[in-house]
Amino acid sequence: MIQTKGLSMRFADGTAIHYQDLTFEQGRSYALLGASGCGKTTLLNMIAGVLRPSEGEILIDGENVVDWPQRRRDHFRIHEIGYIFQDFKLLEEMTVRDNIDIVRLEGVDTRGADALLERLGIQRLKKRRVRSLSGGEKQRVAIARALIKAPRIVLADEPTGNLNFEVGSAVMDQLLENLNGGTLIAVTHDDRLAPRFDCVLDMNQIARGEVSA
Amino acid sequence: MIRFALKHMATRRARIALTALSIVVSAGVALLAYNVSTQVSEGIIGGASRYDLIIGPAGSSTQLAMNTLFFTDQPLGTIPYTLVDDLMETGMVNEAVPFSMGDSYNDSPVVGTTPALLTDKPLKEGEMFAESMEAVIGCEVASNYGLKVGDSLITSHGLSGGGAEHAASPLTVTGILARTNSAFDRAVFTPCATIWVLHSHEEEDEEHEEEDEGAHAHEEGEICAVLVRCKSVGDYTALSNHYKSDANLLAINPNTVLREVLENVDLSRTIVYALCAVVLVMNLLVISVIAALNLYDQRREIALMRLIGVSMGRINQLYLLQNAIIGLAAVGLSLLSAHLILWVVRGFVAGMGISLNALHVYGLEWAILAVVFAVSTLPTMLMTMSMSRHDPVEGGKRK
């Protein structure tokens, strides 16, 4: 279970975002809907340990991850969190399989990669360089890299943002089908995808922006 | 990690090849320059150590030394063989070794002498020549022309090869010298009498009248020089002064002459080393720029790896490993290419009477390679340290 308490983030330009307290149950899927700039990605980055909040706590199974040292947060992110980025963040010059194997650098077991690629329908592409793939294929590769570790938490930042609705729907369905009990927190601005999630959170209500003088 | 590192490197083949080429060129030039200059110096020093005095016809000191010690250049002329007996009769010398040269076997000089010239040169196989028309050959002569003990070889007139052959008077190989890494490896040794016999046949046939190259060494009872080991410094001084006073003769101390030659070699070596240093510095700059460009381009990749949770330490390891692989491969190639070039150019140096051993690696060469390796990895090490300080994941510390 993930809980946030009194969470706020101040940026160097003087802006700040304050969040209502949130709870994400294990094994459920959450859609974060809201306008651009309302703090959706910032929330994901704070949960992932990429950003450290200015105030507040992020409790995962009762432990405040904000206080963890950098190394422990890195370890948690590579082993327990599957992060899917809007711009995929793949090594374009390397193959699909190499992009999945990158997590082996930190000891993650990728022996199930072929089966996962098969389930995602991209097994035939595993020796292809990422730069030669379409947007939908790249997004599936990003999903495969996130899910190969069977993470407890899957964070997805606009996972269908670069795809048309049909392809995006198919990708989202594949993501949901392969969660294996993990918690999914997905940022999306496409409310047509909302019915697929267990819970939809309106970030316009949850996050409050502030600009310091 | 090695497998991933290799695959990751394969995505930047062109830059890696350029980096490796820079290292191979700079290290290879340094190794080649050091090895050749050291072997040449050692060869010159080694050739000079045994004799105190060399007596030959009047002429150039350097020519006399180079001809008698390294079998290069033309003999200055001839002197009577009786000089050897005269020297022995003085009781002031331990050794007076006749030296005669004027014929060749392919491109190897044929030296008329006595077994005394080969005193400190062990035989690899066979035995020392005893009679005229017998010969002991250097190891490279044996390997280059597939000669073995008992084989015959036909010499030709003149030192450059291609002269009229002494086909009627073949020499028989009685022994092969062990490798000496000196001019002895590429020469044929035979009694002085052989040269006189060949020359007498030559006169009978009147075949070589128009040829003048080394022909002066062929008169019966004449030789080109005498190599002398004196009993004492006083004896050396007395003999040296005595023969220097004869206008028809030249008496030199080979060590003094070769020291002058070495001074020129040392000056050349200093210039070569300075050029090597310039090449090394230039290549360090090239490698630094390439490493900087690589890491600049790789900032995105590093940020990507950090975002998915790969630790900065692991990323540093990855890039350092890649750099180490490139560095090790490049210095290995440098060593290989330098000694390959050494093997190719040894023929040119052989003309100076020095036999280069392409397999000989000096301790300092390993040191040069270690320095080049360290220098090639330094830019990446500094860059990765710099990247560590700008960790994209550290950007959001609690304010």
XYZ file of C-alpha atoms in Angstrom, chain B residues 15-297:
283
model
C 34.020 6.871 -32.409
C 35.471 3.874 -30.648
C 37.485 2.965 -33.738
C 38.782 6.540 -33.892
C 39.732 6.474 -30.221
C 41.471 3.121 -30.582
C 43.269 4.315 -33.700
C 44.549 7.384 -31.837
C 45.903 5.184 -29.070
C 47.412 2.656 -31.498
C 49.163 5.382 -33.492
C 50.579 7.248 -30.490
C 51.605 4.195 -28.485
C 52.787 2.301 -31.561
C 55.056 5.165 -32.660
C 56.479 5.479 -29.142
C 57.121 1.733 -28.847
C 58.659 1.478 -32.282
C 60.944 4.469 -31.742
C 62.087 3.226 -28.347
C 62.615 -0.372 -29.399
C 64.484 0.391 -32.624
C 66.732 3.056 -31.097
C 67.535 0.833 -28.112
C 68.289 -2.225 -30.210
C 70.436 -0.136 -32.578
C 72.370 1.367 -29.652
C 72.814 -2.026 -28.033
C 73.903 -3.499 -31.344
C 76.525 -0.777 -31.834
C 77.808 -1.068 -28.260
C 77.830 -4.862 -28.426
C 79.847 -4.831 -31.617
C 82.579 -2.656 -30.169
C 83.383 -4.320 -26.904
C 85.858 -7.062 -27.891
C 88.702 -5.287 -29.712
C 91.015 -2.451 -28.689
C 92.543 -1.693 -32.037
C 91.639 -2.128 -35.686
C 94.292 -1.651 -38.337
C 93.402 -1.197 -41.969
C 94.372 0.804 -45.011
C 94.360 4.602 -44.710
C 90.877 6.119 -45.024
C 87.748 6.804 -43.016
C 87.759 5.712 -39.347
C 83.997 5.203 -39.318
C 84.092 3.199 -42.533
C 86.803 0.921 -41.123
C 84.869 0.390 -37.876
C 81.510 -0.186 -39.543
C 83.025 -2.522 -42.125
C 84.943 -4.704 -39.696
C 82.419 -4.763 -36.829
C 79.104 -4.648 -38.688
C 80.159 -5.890 -42.138
C 78.679 -2.814 -43.770
C 80.079 -0.371 -46.295
C 83.043 -1.163 -48.540
C 86.452 -2.182 -47.205
C 88.965 0.663 -47.394
C 91.379 -1.448 -49.404
C 93.859 -4.170 -48.601
C 96.854 -4.658 -46.377
C 99.338 -7.542 -46.318
C 98.438 -10.601 -44.270
C 101.974 -10.473 -42.865
C 100.773 -7.667 -40.607
C 98.976 -10.310 -38.540
C 102.234 -12.193 -38.029
C 104.075 -8.962 -37.285
C 101.568 -8.095 -34.572
C 101.759 -11.540 -32.952
C 105.550 -11.358 -32.969
C 105.515 -8.132 -30.945
C 104.274 -10.114 -27.946
C 101.995 -7.177 -27.167
C 98.746 -8.724 -28.389
C 96.499 -11.505 -27.186
C 94.752 -11.790 -30.467
C 95.223 -10.494 -34.017
C 92.293 -11.550 -36.194
C 92.516 -11.115 -39.966
C 89.471 -9.703 -41.697
C 88.677 -9.903 -45.373
C 85.499 -9.006 -47.227
C 84.548 -8.561 -50.857
C 82.209 -11.369 -51.856
C 78.641 -12.114 -50.930
C 76.055 -14.855 -50.798
C 72.816 -13.269 -52.022
C 72.727 -10.137 -49.819
C 74.893 -11.623 -47.035
C 78.559 -10.624 -46.872
C 81.228 -13.325 -46.992
C 83.890 -12.646 -44.359
C 87.328 -14.211 -44.618
C 88.803 -14.617 -41.160
C 89.874 -17.201 -38.560
C 87.744 -19.014 -35.959
C 89.023 -16.429 -33.454
C 86.508 -13.896 -34.826
C 83.729 -16.223 -33.688
C 85.193 -17.006 -30.262
C 82.217 -15.668 -28.303
C 79.627 -16.724 -30.862
C 78.364 -20.225 -30.039
C 77.375 -22.613 -32.796
C 73.763 -23.708 -32.938
C 74.719 -26.787 -34.905
C 77.679 -28.272 -36.763
C 81.285 -27.271 -36.208
C 83.735 -24.477 -36.908
C 85.311 -24.225 -40.355
C 88.801 -25.725 -40.508
C 89.784 -25.809 -44.172
C 89.406 -23.418 -47.054
C 86.075 -23.703 -48.888
C 84.322 -24.458 -45.612
C 81.946 -21.925 -44.078
C 80.040 -21.145 -40.905
C 76.870 -19.174 -41.524
C 74.782 -16.829 -39.394
C 71.366 -18.038 -38.268
C 69.455 -15.643 -40.544
C 71.450 -16.787 -43.567
C 70.452 -20.330 -42.683
C 66.784 -19.503 -42.165
C 66.466 -17.073 -45.082
C 67.945 -19.479 -47.625
C 67.014 -22.805 -46.039
C 70.631 -23.858 -45.539
C 71.741 -26.617 -43.208
C 75.042 -28.217 -42.273
C 76.531 -30.060 -45.237
C 74.818 -27.890 -47.846
C 76.781 -26.045 -50.499
C 76.517 -22.377 -51.269
C 77.796 -20.443 -54.233
C 79.122 -16.980 -53.505
C 79.283 -14.133 -55.944
C 81.707 -11.338 -56.556
C 81.030 -8.029 -54.871
C 79.097 -7.086 -51.765
C 75.733 -6.165 -53.165
C 74.891 -9.568 -54.641
C 74.208 -10.073 -58.303
C 77.914 -10.173 -59.246
C 79.549 -12.999 -61.161
C 79.105 -16.269 -59.315
C 82.000 -18.413 -58.160
C 80.048 -21.383 -59.452
C 83.110 -23.591 -59.787
C 84.040 -23.163 -56.138
C 81.079 -23.743 -53.852
C 81.526 -23.460 -50.089
C 80.365 -26.217 -47.764
C 78.423 -25.255 -44.647
C 80.094 -26.846 -41.593
C 78.228 -24.944 -38.874
C 75.423 -22.487 -38.110
C 75.800 -19.793 -35.467
C 73.236 -19.375 -32.707
C 71.277 -16.111 -32.870
C 73.342 -13.127 -31.714
C 71.025 -10.272 -32.750
C 73.996 -8.719 -34.481
C 75.531 -8.487 -37.918
C 76.923 -11.990 -37.400
C 73.423 -13.407 -37.932
C 73.443 -12.401 -41.589
C 77.047 -13.121 -42.620
C 78.994 -16.085 -43.974
C 82.395 -16.823 -42.361
C 85.178 -18.720 -44.041
C 88.977 -18.906 -43.806
C 90.902 -16.117 -45.551
C 92.362 -18.817 -47.746
C 88.907 -19.372 -49.265
C 88.862 -15.798 -50.490
C 92.318 -16.244 -51.986
C 91.323 -19.516 -53.665
C 88.189 -17.936 -55.134
C 90.254 -15.020 -56.335
C 92.876 -17.249 -57.952
C 90.100 -19.043 -59.895
C 88.783 -15.680 -60.788
C 92.109 -14.620 -62.206
C 92.334 -17.832 -64.149
C 88.928 -17.288 -65.666
C 89.547 -13.551 -66.131
C 85.878 -13.031 -65.613
C 85.901 -10.147 -63.220
C 88.361 -7.776 -64.722
C 85.891 -4.970 -65.053
C 84.447 -5.367 -61.599
C 86.044 -3.294 -58.928
C 83.693 -3.705 -56.001
C 85.750 -5.283 -53.192
C 88.154 -6.726 -55.720
C 91.101 -5.386 -53.768
C 90.411 -7.973 -51.065
C 91.103 -10.827 -53.385
C 94.851 -10.611 -53.817
C 96.453 -13.687 -52.332
C 98.151 -12.871 -49.041
C 96.140 -9.719 -48.614
C 93.352 -8.881 -46.203
C 91.172 -5.840 -45.495
C 91.987 -5.282 -41.809
C 93.279 -6.771 -38.564
C 91.250 -6.753 -35.363
C 93.524 -6.635 -32.335
C 93.161 -7.367 -28.634
C 96.175 -5.879 -26.842
C 97.650 -7.325 -23.688
C 97.658 -3.991 -21.828
C 96.793 -0.327 -22.187
C 100.478 0.415 -22.617
C 100.716 -2.104 -25.425
C 97.668 -0.577 -27.060
C 99.161 2.919 -26.876
C 102.489 1.775 -28.269
C 100.941 -0.187 -31.145
C 98.412 2.527 -31.906
C 101.112 5.184 -32.117
C 103.302 2.911 -34.181
C 100.708 2.188 -36.830
C 99.275 5.686 -36.853
C 102.682 6.925 -37.869
C 102.441 4.858 -41.065
C 100.748 7.004 -43.702
C 99.502 3.917 -45.570
C 97.687 2.520 -42.558
C 94.828 3.549 -40.309
C 94.718 2.448 -36.659
C 91.547 3.125 -34.738
C 90.084 2.414 -31.339
C 86.647 1.033 -32.285
C 85.093 2.101 -28.977
C 86.071 5.715 -29.579
C 84.777 5.679 -33.140
C 81.518 4.020 -32.190
C 81.006 6.410 -29.278
C 81.028 9.225 -31.825
C 78.514 7.307 -33.939
C 76.359 6.727 -30.862
C 76.367 10.429 -30.017
C 74.694 11.021 -33.363
C 72.301 8.155 -32.696
C 71.490 9.612 -29.260
C 70.735 12.996 -30.765
C 68.409 11.331 -33.255
C 66.861 9.360 -30.420
C 66.209 12.528 -28.421
C 64.489 14.087 -31.431
C 62.419 10.934 -31.968
C 61.405 10.863 -28.285
C 60.407 14.531 -28.422
C 58.263 13.822 -31.483
C 56.728 10.832 -29.689
C 55.867 13.073 -26.744
C 54.171 15.538 -29.103
C 52.216 12.701 -30.746
C 51.178 11.408 -27.308
C 49.980 14.818 -26.145
C 48.092 15.438 -29.388
C 46.415 12.065 -29.075
C 45.566 12.678 -25.444
C 43.730 15.795 -26.615
C 41.952 13.825 -29.357
C 40.971 11.086 -26.903
C 39.762 13.683 -24.390
C 37.622 15.435 -26.981
C 36.152 12.130 -28.182
C 35.479 11.036 -24.591
C 33.839 14.381 -23.843
C 31.690 14.135 -26.982
C 30.757 10.566 -26.094
C 29.715 11.465 -22.605
C 27.902 14.596 -23.748
C 25.842 12.430 -26.096
